[in-house]
CSV table of C-alpha atoms in Angstrom, one decimal:
chain,number,residue,atom,x,y,z
A,70,UNK,CA,8.8,-143.1,-1.7
A,71,UNK,CA,9.7,-140.2,-3.9
A,72,UNK,CA,9.8,-137.9,-0.9
A,73,UNK,CA,12.6,-140.1,0.6
A,74,UNK,CA,14.5,-139.9,-2.7
A,75,UNK,CA,14.0,-136.1,-2.8
A,76,UNK,CA,15.4,-135.7,0.8
A,77,UNK,CA,18.3,-138.0,0.0
A,78,UNK,CA,19.1,-136.0,-3.1
A,79,UNK,CA,18.9,-132.7,-1.3
A,80,UNK,CA,21.3,-134.1,1.4
A,81,UNK,CA,23.8,-135.3,-1.2
A,82,UNK,CA,23.6,-131.9,-2.9
A,83,UNK,CA,24.3,-130.0,0.3
A,84,UNK,CA,27.2,-132.4,1.1
A,85,UNK,CA,28.7,-131.8,-2.3
A,86,UNK,CA,28.3,-128.0,-1.9
A,87,UNK,CA,30.1,-128.1,1.4
A,88,UNK,CA,32.9,-130.2,-0.1
A,89,UNK,CA,33.3,-127.9,-3.0
A,90,UNK,CA,33.5,-124.8,-0.7
A,91,UNK,CA,36.1,-126.5,1.4
A,92,UNK,CA,38.1,-127.5,-1.7
A,93,UNK,CA,37.9,-123.9,-3.0
A,94,UNK,CA,39.0,-122.5,0.3
A,95,UNK,CA,42.0,-124.9,0.4
A,96,UNK,CA,42.9,-123.9,-3.1
A,97,UNK,CA,42.7,-120.2,-2.5
A,98,UNK,CA,44.9,-120.4,0.6
A,99,UNK,CA,47.4,-122.7,-1.1
A,100,UNK,CA,46.8,-125.3,1.5
A,101,UNK,CA,48.1,-123.1,4.3
A,102,UNK,CA,46.8,-123.6,7.8
A,103,UNK,CA,45.6,-120.6,9.8
A,104,UNK,CA,46.9,-119.6,13.2
A,105,UNK,CA,50.4,-119.4,14.7
A,106,UNK,CA,53.2,-120.7,12.6
A,107,UNK,CA,51.5,-120.1,9.3
A,108,UNK,CA,53.4,-116.8,8.5
A,109,UNK,CA,55.9,-117.5,5.7
A,110,UNK,CA,59.5,-116.5,6.1
A,111,UNK,CA,60.6,-117.0,2.4
A,112,UNK,CA,59.1,-115.8,-0.8
A,113,UNK,CA,59.8,-116.3,-4.5
A,114,UNK,CA,61.2,-113.4,-6.6
A,115,UNK,CA,62.3,-113.0,-10.3
A,116,UNK,CA,64.7,-110.4,-11.8
A,117,UNK,CA,64.1,-111.5,-15.5
A,118,UNK,CA,60.4,-111.3,-16.0
A,119,UNK,CA,59.9,-114.9,-14.8
A,120,UNK,CA,62.5,-116.7,-16.9
A,121,UNK,CA,64.1,-117.8,-13.6
A,122,UNK,CA,63.2,-117.4,-9.9
A,123,UNK,CA,64.9,-117.4,-6.6
A,124,UNK,CA,63.9,-117.5,-2.9
A,125,UNK,CA,64.7,-114.7,-0.5
A,126,UNK,CA,63.4,-113.1,2.7
A,127,UNK,CA,59.6,-112.5,2.6
A,128,UNK,CA,60.2,-109.0,4.1
A,129,UNK,CA,62.0,-107.8,0.9
A,130,UNK,CA,59.6,-105.4,-0.8
A,131,UNK,CA,59.4,-105.7,-4.6
A,132,UNK,CA,60.5,-104.0,-6.7
A,133,UNK,CA,64.0,-104.0,-5.3
A,134,UNK,CA,67.5,-104.3,-6.8
A,135,UNK,CA,68.9,-107.8,-7.1
A,136,UNK,CA,72.2,-108.4,-9.0
A,137,UNK,CA,71.9,-105.0,-10.6
A,138,UNK,CA,68.4,-105.7,-12.0
A,139,UNK,CA,64.9,-104.9,-10.8
A,140,UNK,CA,63.4,-107.9,-8.9
A,141,UNK,CA,59.7,-108.5,-8.6
A,142,UNK,CA,57.8,-110.9,-6.3
A,143,UNK,CA,56.4,-113.9,-8.1
A,144,UNK,CA,54.2,-116.9,-7.8
A,145,UNK,CA,55.6,-120.2,-8.9
A,146,UNK,CA,53.4,-123.0,-10.3
A,147,UNK,CA,54.1,-126.6,-11.1
A,148,UNK,CA,53.2,-128.2,-14.4
A,149,UNK,CA,51.7,-131.7,-14.5
A,150,UNK,CA,55.2,-133.1,-15.3
A,151,UNK,CA,56.7,-131.5,-12.3
A,152,UNK,CA,58.4,-128.6,-14.0
A,153,UNK,CA,58.1,-125.3,-12.1
A,154,UNK,CA,57.5,-121.9,-13.8
A,155,UNK,CA,56.6,-118.3,-12.9
A,156,UNK,CA,53.0,-117.5,-13.6
A,157,UNK,CA,52.4,-114.2,-11.8
A,158,UNK,CA,54.6,-111.3,-10.8
A,159,UNK,CA,53.8,-108.7,-8.2
A,160,UNK,CA,55.1,-105.4,-6.9
A,161,UNK,CA,54.2,-102.9,-4.1
A,162,UNK,CA,52.6,-99.6,-5.0
A,163,UNK,CA,54.3,-96.6,-3.4
A,164,UNK,CA,51.6,-96.3,-0.7
A,165,UNK,CA,51.7,-100.0,-0.1
A,166,UNK,CA,55.5,-99.9,0.3
A,167,UNK,CA,55.2,-97.1,2.8
A,168,UNK,CA,52.5,-99.0,4.8
A,169,UNK,CA,54.6,-102.2,4.8
A,170,UNK,CA,57.7,-100.4,5.8
A,171,UNK,CA,55.8,-99.0,8.8
A,172,UNK,CA,54.4,-102.4,9.6
A,173,UNK,CA,57.7,-104.5,9.4
A,174,UNK,CA,59.3,-103.2,12.7
A,175,UNK,CA,56.0,-104.2,14.5
A,176,UNK,CA,55.3,-107.5,12.7
A,177,UNK,CA,55.9,-109.6,15.9
A,178,UNK,CA,52.5,-108.2,17.1
A,179,UNK,CA,50.8,-109.8,14.1
A,180,UNK,CA,50.9,-113.4,15.2
A,181,UNK,CA,48.6,-114.8,12.5
A,182,UNK,CA,49.8,-112.6,9.7
A,183,UNK,CA,46.4,-111.0,9.0
A,184,UNK,CA,47.6,-107.4,9.2
A,185,UNK,CA,50.4,-108.2,6.7
A,186,UNK,CA,47.9,-109.9,4.3
A,187,UNK,CA,45.6,-106.9,4.5
A,188,UNK,CA,48.4,-104.5,3.6
A,189,UNK,CA,49.5,-106.8,0.7
A,190,UNK,CA,45.9,-107.1,-0.5
A,191,UNK,CA,45.5,-103.3,-0.9
A,192,UNK,CA,49.1,-102.3,-1.5
A,193,UNK,CA,50.3,-104.7,-4.1
A,194,UNK,CA,49.7,-105.1,-7.8
A,195,UNK,CA,49.8,-108.4,-9.7
A,196,UNK,CA,49.9,-109.4,-13.4
A,197,UNK,CA,50.5,-112.6,-15.4
A,198,UNK,CA,53.9,-113.2,-16.8
A,199,UNK,CA,54.0,-112.8,-20.6
A,200,UNK,CA,56.8,-113.4,-23.1
A,201,UNK,CA,56.9,-109.7,-24.0
A,202,UNK,CA,56.6,-108.6,-20.3
A,203,UNK,CA,53.4,-106.8,-21.2
A,204,UNK,CA,50.1,-106.9,-19.4
A,205,UNK,CA,48.1,-104.7,-17.1
A,206,UNK,CA,48.8,-104.5,-13.4
A,207,UNK,CA,45.8,-105.1,-11.2
A,208,UNK,CA,45.3,-104.6,-7.4
A,209,UNK,CA,46.4,-107.9,-5.8
A,210,UNK,CA,43.3,-108.4,-3.7
A,211,UNK,CA,41.9,-111.9,-3.0
A,212,UNK,CA,39.5,-111.8,-5.9
A,213,UNK,CA,42.0,-110.8,-8.6
A,214,UNK,CA,44.7,-113.0,-7.3
A,215,UNK,CA,42.5,-116.1,-7.0
A,216,UNK,CA,41.1,-115.5,-10.5
A,217,UNK,CA,44.5,-115.3,-12.0
A,218,UNK,CA,45.7,-118.4,-10.0
A,219,UNK,CA,42.6,-120.4,-11.0
A,220,UNK,CA,43.2,-120.0,-14.8
A,221,UNK,CA,47.0,-120.7,-14.6
A,222,UNK,CA,47.9,-123.3,-17.1
A,223,UNK,CA,51.2,-125.0,-17.8
A,224,UNK,CA,52.7,-124.8,-21.3
A,225,UNK,CA,50.7,-127.8,-22.5
A,226,UNK,CA,47.4,-126.2,-21.4
A,227,UNK,CA,46.9,-128.3,-18.3
A,228,UNK,CA,46.0,-126.7,-15.0
A,229,UNK,CA,49.0,-125.8,-12.9
A,230,UNK,CA,49.4,-126.1,-9.1
A,231,UNK,CA,50.6,-123.2,-7.0
A,232,UNK,CA,53.9,-123.9,-5.2
A,233,UNK,CA,54.8,-122.5,-1.8
A,234,UNK,CA,58.4,-121.5,-1.0
């Protein structure tokens, strides 16, 4: 009888691990589907350290000049009450910018966006938004970005949800 309970417990444990892995994968990709049609055309940007944000062409390479100010890319999150806010900002490194500028004229050959994501992962830097605009830039690879996204909280301290443009 206890062997049956043990097998049942192991099965339930494995099922929970599979569900947790699927949920984590969904969270890390922001719920995006893979394959054709998943390449974004719009992105969020800020030109005031995250006080406000705007949408523009995903092919603009931050930092760039917008209304006379330096614009950075940003990730927008939604608080439990529905209010949206900028949580992370990003910019391209000089080498990342050069690589992306070489890629953009040929982007139609990258049907699933994997080449673009690889360039962004090694050629962008990310940091959390702070009131003073301070904080260390980090390489925006999957690990750093996912870690920063996972700990994002709204002003009340509740977990925030990543918003897609």
